[in-house]
Amino acid sequence: MQVAQRRLAEMRAILVCAVLSLLSFSHACPKECSCNSNTKAVDCRGQGLYDIPRRLHPDTQELYLQDNRIRGLGSMAFREIPLVRILDISNNSITTISPTALLGLRMLQRLSLAHNNLRELDKRLLGPIRSLSHLDLSHNSLWGLPGAMGDSLRNLSHLGLAHNRLTRLDRSLLEALTHLDTLALRSNPWRCDCQLIGLKLWLETYLFKGGVVDEVLCSQPEEMKDRDLQKIPYQLFHVCMTTSYHYLFANIHHLESERLLQSHTHGNHAHPSSHALHVPMAMGEGFGGGGGGGMAECETKQKPRPVNLRHAIATVIITGVVCGIVCLMMLAAAVYGCAYAAIMAKYQRELKKNEELAAAQGADHATADEKEPLENAIA
């Protein structure tokens, strides 16, 4: 009986705490917003706000601030809600963000800053955040993203950069996006020159792994305008090989990544449960004649390499052949030089020997001439 009463008292205490927590969450809701105590979401959309509302409950997990008039985010702007997971500040008038605006938001998973007036982002903005999986920066005026920001984006699955002023992207930033599934890059003034060859090679590896990207249409130079970067053949970047080292290093890095990827793929072929099998079957191929046969034998097929990748490999092979021919020519020249030196040494030895013989014969003739008058005098 006492045990039952004790359990009943505990249940009442838990119920009272839950009710008090809900009342506390509702009481802490700003007057401009509506709060949901079950999902711990605060909705402040379309309220004409110029700043982040105050008196937010510290247990808030979702905050929606779209369609307001917020112009900037100051230092530790969200210090009252350290547990927030979803933060949407899209469609405002934000032009500046303090490097420490998101300080303390270690649980943040989704961040949207789309449809604002941002021109740049500080590399320290996302520094303390490691759980971010969705980042939308589309419809701004960004000129680029700092490469150092990549450490905070390693768990990112979606990155939206469409409708900005990007002309190139830092390769180190792209390499950090190891878990990226979708990438939006359309409607940017991409400059398709030697500086963009790294993005082209990275995109081929990214697509080979199954990533999704919309399009990268060139705006400059004029001869490549409105052409998709992924469909431009590598021959048009041939000038990069003579004007800079970007093509060479990017190509080597890309081919090394492909080699590692292929070895990883071959290693996983032994585990069919982890990869889908591509089994091309025409109508009637899967069954024997007369309907009495079994299923056709499944075969794993490697995904065909992109055409541009084959061009890159062909370029490397041709370069290797040329280098091999040059090495053979140098070897032939070295052999010829050694043979010539040996022949000249032999000739010099024979010449010296002939000179010594001639000198010895001259000495014999002189001795004979001296003996002849002496013999005549004696006679």
XYZ file of C-alpha atoms in Angstrom:
379
model
C 0.000 0.000 0.000
C 2.787 2.399 0.867
C 4.623 1.550 -2.358
C 1.520 2.378 -4.402
C 1.070 5.670 -2.591
C 4.720 6.544 -3.161
C 4.432 5.842 -6.915
C 1.247 7.885 -7.096
C 2.998 10.794 -5.399
C 5.911 10.559 -7.859
C 3.527 10.581 -10.818
C 1.778 13.635 -9.424
C 5.108 15.402 -8.959
C 6.122 14.625 -12.546
C 2.761 15.856 -13.826
C 3.035 19.051 -11.819
C 6.572 19.672 -13.161
C 5.402 19.117 -16.739
C 2.473 21.509 -16.286
C 4.724 24.129 -14.705
C 7.221 23.739 -17.569
C 4.481 24.240 -20.143
C 3.122 27.243 -18.282
C 6.644 28.642 -17.995
C 7.236 28.210 -21.767
C 3.932 29.887 -22.594
C 4.592 32.677 -20.110
C 8.045 33.343 -21.616
C 6.638 33.719 -25.136
C 7.226 37.225 -26.615
C 4.018 39.099 -27.335
C 4.872 39.429 -31.049
C 5.206 35.647 -31.466
C 3.222 32.480 -31.030
C 4.735 29.609 -29.078
C 4.076 25.884 -29.171
C 4.893 24.267 -25.868
C 4.839 20.738 -27.321
C 7.390 21.295 -30.097
C 9.082 24.166 -28.250
C 8.817 26.253 -31.407
C 8.539 30.053 -31.521
C 6.935 31.561 -34.629
C 7.601 35.273 -35.195
C 7.061 35.407 -38.970
C 5.793 38.561 -40.658
C 5.611 40.735 -37.546
C 7.654 43.673 -38.835
C 10.407 43.050 -36.298
C 13.614 45.099 -36.487
C 15.506 42.996 -33.953
C 15.581 39.549 -32.363
C 12.736 39.320 -29.823
C 13.698 39.164 -26.159
C 12.464 37.044 -23.274
C 12.663 33.834 -25.280
C 12.401 30.652 -23.239
C 15.818 28.935 -22.847
C 14.290 25.588 -23.924
C 13.322 26.934 -27.364
C 14.358 24.495 -30.093
C 12.870 26.156 -33.181
C 12.816 29.867 -34.004
C 11.181 31.276 -37.149
C 11.871 34.919 -38.003
C 11.095 35.033 -41.735
C 9.527 38.037 -43.474
C 10.605 40.713 -41.006
C 12.816 43.829 -41.208
C 15.878 42.694 -39.290
C 18.970 44.513 -40.595
C 21.773 42.904 -38.623
C 22.762 40.312 -36.034
C 24.859 41.502 -33.114
C 27.234 39.584 -30.886
C 25.598 36.566 -29.180
C 22.224 37.536 -30.613
C 20.716 34.182 -29.553
C 22.324 33.707 -26.152
C 18.877 33.197 -24.550
C 18.185 30.019 -26.571
C 21.336 27.836 -26.513
C 19.345 24.670 -27.343
C 17.844 25.909 -30.609
C 18.106 23.382 -33.469
C 16.284 25.222 -36.278
C 16.898 28.913 -36.975
C 15.224 30.566 -39.957
C 15.985 34.263 -40.568
C 15.243 34.288 -44.297
C 13.637 37.140 -46.217
C 14.833 39.989 -44.024
C 17.191 42.910 -44.755
C 20.322 41.590 -43.045
C 23.517 43.206 -44.322
C 25.924 42.514 -41.446
C 26.426 39.608 -39.067
C 28.806 39.741 -36.128
C 31.454 36.973 -36.108
C 30.099 35.943 -32.685
C 26.389 36.216 -33.524
C 25.854 32.443 -33.273
C 28.163 31.878 -30.337
C 26.769 29.267 -27.970
C 24.471 27.512 -30.464
C 26.229 24.155 -30.351
C 23.019 22.222 -31.108
C 22.112 24.134 -34.273
C 21.234 21.811 -37.184
C 19.406 23.990 -39.725
C 20.232 27.617 -40.541
C 18.598 29.712 -43.245
C 19.859 33.179 -44.153
C 18.347 33.177 -47.631
C 16.857 36.285 -49.266
C 18.951 38.861 -47.427
C 21.640 41.377 -48.464
C 24.775 39.628 -47.229
C 28.003 40.383 -49.095
C 30.428 38.344 -47.013
C 30.596 36.010 -44.038
C 33.302 35.980 -41.419
C 35.238 32.716 -41.166
C 34.530 32.641 -37.409
C 30.728 32.804 -37.781
C 30.134 29.042 -37.652
C 33.229 28.253 -35.603
C 31.634 26.673 -32.520
C 28.966 24.771 -34.508
C 29.715 21.175 -35.486
C 26.207 19.732 -35.883
C 25.011 21.889 -38.793
C 23.428 19.765 -41.549
C 21.442 22.323 -43.590
C 22.717 25.764 -44.606
C 20.833 28.027 -47.026
C 22.633 31.190 -48.174
C 20.828 31.590 -51.493
C 19.534 34.916 -52.832
C 22.186 37.132 -51.279
C 25.131 39.090 -52.703
C 27.966 36.852 -51.540
C 31.248 37.102 -53.454
C 32.676 33.963 -51.884
C 33.012 31.809 -48.798
C 36.187 31.609 -46.677
C 37.981 28.276 -46.942
C 38.504 28.176 -43.171
C 34.740 27.800 -42.736
C 34.991 24.228 -44.010
C 35.764 22.832 -40.546
C 32.269 23.824 -39.411
C 30.581 22.327 -42.489
C 31.912 18.772 -42.358
C 28.505 17.333 -41.410
C 26.600 19.449 -43.917
C 24.172 17.531 -46.171
C 22.646 20.523 -48.010
C 24.299 23.775 -49.061
C 22.381 26.471 -50.919
C 24.463 29.115 -52.721
C 22.177 29.897 -55.651
C 21.528 33.467 -56.810
C 24.630 35.127 -55.404
C 27.681 36.793 -57.001
C 30.083 33.881 -56.818
C 32.773 33.687 -59.497
C 34.743 30.819 -57.892
C 34.826 28.649 -54.767
C 37.742 27.753 -52.549
C 38.824 24.147 -53.235
C 39.697 23.575 -49.560
C 36.113 24.452 -48.627
C 34.733 21.949 -51.130
C 37.053 19.189 -49.957
C 35.708 19.569 -46.415
C 32.120 18.798 -47.516
C 32.476 15.036 -47.188
C 28.806 14.396 -46.263
C 27.193 16.756 -48.773
C 24.165 15.332 -50.642
C 22.740 18.359 -52.481
C 24.428 21.545 -53.699
C 22.708 24.554 -55.273
C 24.996 26.761 -57.416
C 22.766 28.130 -60.166
C 22.474 31.799 -61.141
C 25.980 32.903 -60.195
C 28.397 34.804 -62.489
C 30.955 31.999 -62.695
C 34.235 32.904 -64.384
C 35.314 29.751 -66.216
C 39.076 30.247 -66.327
C 42.045 28.387 -64.873
C 40.954 29.289 -61.345
C 37.751 27.258 -61.780
C 39.386 24.021 -62.960
C 39.456 22.831 -59.325
C 35.668 23.199 -59.045
C 35.192 21.303 -62.317
C 37.301 18.378 -61.140
C 35.670 18.357 -57.698
C 32.192 18.333 -59.259
C 33.061 15.250 -61.318
C 34.173 13.367 -58.209
C 31.124 14.640 -56.303
C 28.714 13.465 -59.026
C 30.566 10.160 -59.334
C 29.858 9.539 -55.640
C 26.146 10.221 -56.173
C 25.897 13.887 -55.174
C 23.274 16.202 -56.665
C 24.043 19.646 -58.110
C 21.844 21.873 -60.253
C 24.085 23.723 -62.747
C 27.138 25.904 -63.090
C 26.671 28.181 -66.107
C 29.655 30.278 -67.150
C 29.291 34.056 -67.441
C 32.903 34.812 -68.381
C 34.918 34.724 -70.593
C 32.676 35.641 -73.501
C 33.469 32.524 -75.557
C 32.183 30.291 -72.723
C 29.137 32.328 -71.756
C 26.012 30.293 -70.883
C 27.912 27.001 -71.191
C 27.635 24.406 -68.432
C 31.000 23.979 -66.707
C 30.474 20.234 -66.421
C 30.106 19.884 -70.202
C 33.098 21.992 -71.240
C 35.855 19.675 -72.543
C 39.257 19.808 -70.926
C 40.855 20.817 -74.223
C 39.500 24.331 -73.716
C 41.489 24.534 -70.473
C 44.713 23.507 -72.225
C 46.101 27.031 -71.842
C 46.108 26.467 -68.086
C 48.929 23.943 -68.474
C 51.274 26.594 -69.829
C 50.132 29.631 -67.863
C 49.783 28.237 -64.339
C 50.222 25.196 -62.150
C 46.571 25.090 -61.088
C 45.621 22.595 -63.795
C 48.511 20.247 -63.017
C 48.038 20.124 -59.256
C 44.242 19.958 -59.507
C 44.462 17.130 -62.048
C 46.926 15.118 -59.964
C 44.801 15.592 -56.852
C 41.661 14.594 -58.747
C 43.206 11.450 -60.220
C 44.522 10.439 -56.795
C 41.028 10.917 -55.344
C 39.606 8.782 -58.158
C 42.160 6.039 -57.447
C 41.269 5.983 -53.761
C 37.569 6.040 -54.604
C 37.912 3.112 -57.010
C 39.915 1.062 -54.519
C 37.246 1.786 -51.919
C 34.537 0.753 -54.402
C 36.333 -2.489 -55.288
C 36.744 -3.251 -51.618
C 33.019 -2.824 -51.022
C 31.987 -5.037 -53.938
C 32.439 -7.976 -51.624
C 29.499 -6.637 -49.560
C 26.514 -6.490 -51.918
C 24.243 -5.489 -49.082
C 25.916 -2.087 -48.859
C 25.638 -1.203 -52.560
C 22.820 -1.547 -55.063
C 23.539 -3.848 -58.005
C 22.981 -2.475 -61.486
C 21.396 -5.359 -63.417
C 20.379 -4.392 -66.968
C 17.546 -6.715 -68.056
C 15.685 -6.471 -71.324
C 12.209 -7.936 -71.645
C 12.469 -11.701 -71.566
C 16.154 -11.810 -70.539
C 15.413 -12.637 -66.924
C 13.643 -15.890 -67.748
C 14.418 -18.966 -69.854
C 12.533 -19.936 -72.987
C 9.051 -21.327 -72.463
C 8.867 -19.861 -68.990
C 10.716 -22.734 -67.372
C 14.044 -20.950 -66.702
C 15.276 -19.104 -63.611
C 16.448 -15.556 -62.982
C 19.421 -14.301 -65.020
C 22.689 -14.098 -63.182
C 23.269 -10.703 -61.548
C 26.394 -8.806 -62.454
C 27.851 -5.711 -60.823
C 28.652 -2.965 -63.278
C 30.944 -0.088 -62.566
C 29.506 3.325 -63.121
C 30.942 4.704 -66.396
C 33.433 7.483 -65.980
C 32.482 10.938 -67.211
C 33.763 11.893 -70.653
C 35.760 14.780 -69.251
C 37.498 12.425 -66.829
C 38.576 10.236 -69.743
C 39.948 13.346 -71.466
C 41.936 14.153 -68.330
C 43.354 10.634 -68.118
C 44.205 10.701 -71.850
C 46.051 13.985 -71.320
C 48.103 12.469 -68.506
C 48.880 9.361 -70.601
C 49.993 11.441 -73.607
C 52.170 13.557 -71.325
C 53.738 10.380 -69.922
C 54.441 9.023 -73.420
C 56.103 12.279 -74.477
C 58.232 12.294 -71.331
C 59.213 8.669 -72.022
C 60.309 9.509 -75.571
C 62.386 12.424 -74.292
C 64.041 10.142 -71.719
C 64.876 7.588 -74.442
C 66.419 10.326 -76.595
C 68.530 11.481 -73.651
C 69.639 7.890 -73.024
C 70.611 7.468 -76.677
C 72.598 10.713 -76.563
C 74.413 9.501 -73.424
C 75.296 6.157 -75.078
C 76.542 7.945 -78.203
C 78.689 10.272 -76.072
C 80.236 7.360 -74.191
C 80.991 5.483 -77.454
C 82.557 8.562 -79.005
C 84.733 9.143 -75.933
C 85.934 5.510 -76.012
C 86.830 5.705 -79.716
C 88.750 8.960 -79.242
C 90.686 7.498 -76.296
C 91.678 4.463 -78.368
C 92.747 6.714 -81.241
C 94.916 8.801 -78.899
C 96.598 5.677 -77.493
C 97.420 4.359 -80.981
C 98.735 7.772 -82.072
C 101.033 7.948 -79.036
C 102.273 4.429 -79.689
C 103.106 5.269 -83.321
C 105.013 8.355 -82.208
C 107.094 6.280 -79.782
C 107.939 3.747 -82.539
C 108.958 6.503 -84.933
C 111.223 8.026 -82.262
C 112.902 4.638 -81.602
C 113.533 4.032 -85.307
C 115.084 7.521 -85.635
C 117.482 6.751 -82.789
C 118.610 3.465 -84.488
C 119.372 5.228 -87.761
C 121.507 7.859 -85.972
C 123.598 5.170 -84.251
C 124.214 3.386 -87.542
C 125.433 6.608 -89.207
C 127.978 7.189 -86.401
C 129.434 3.677 -86.660
C 129.979 3.776 -90.482
C 132.768 6.556 -90.620
C 134.621 4.828 -87.751
C 134.753 1.542 -89.602
C 135.999 3.275 -92.772
C 138.853 4.961 -90.850
C 140.029 1.672 -89.365
C 140.044 0.090 -92.798
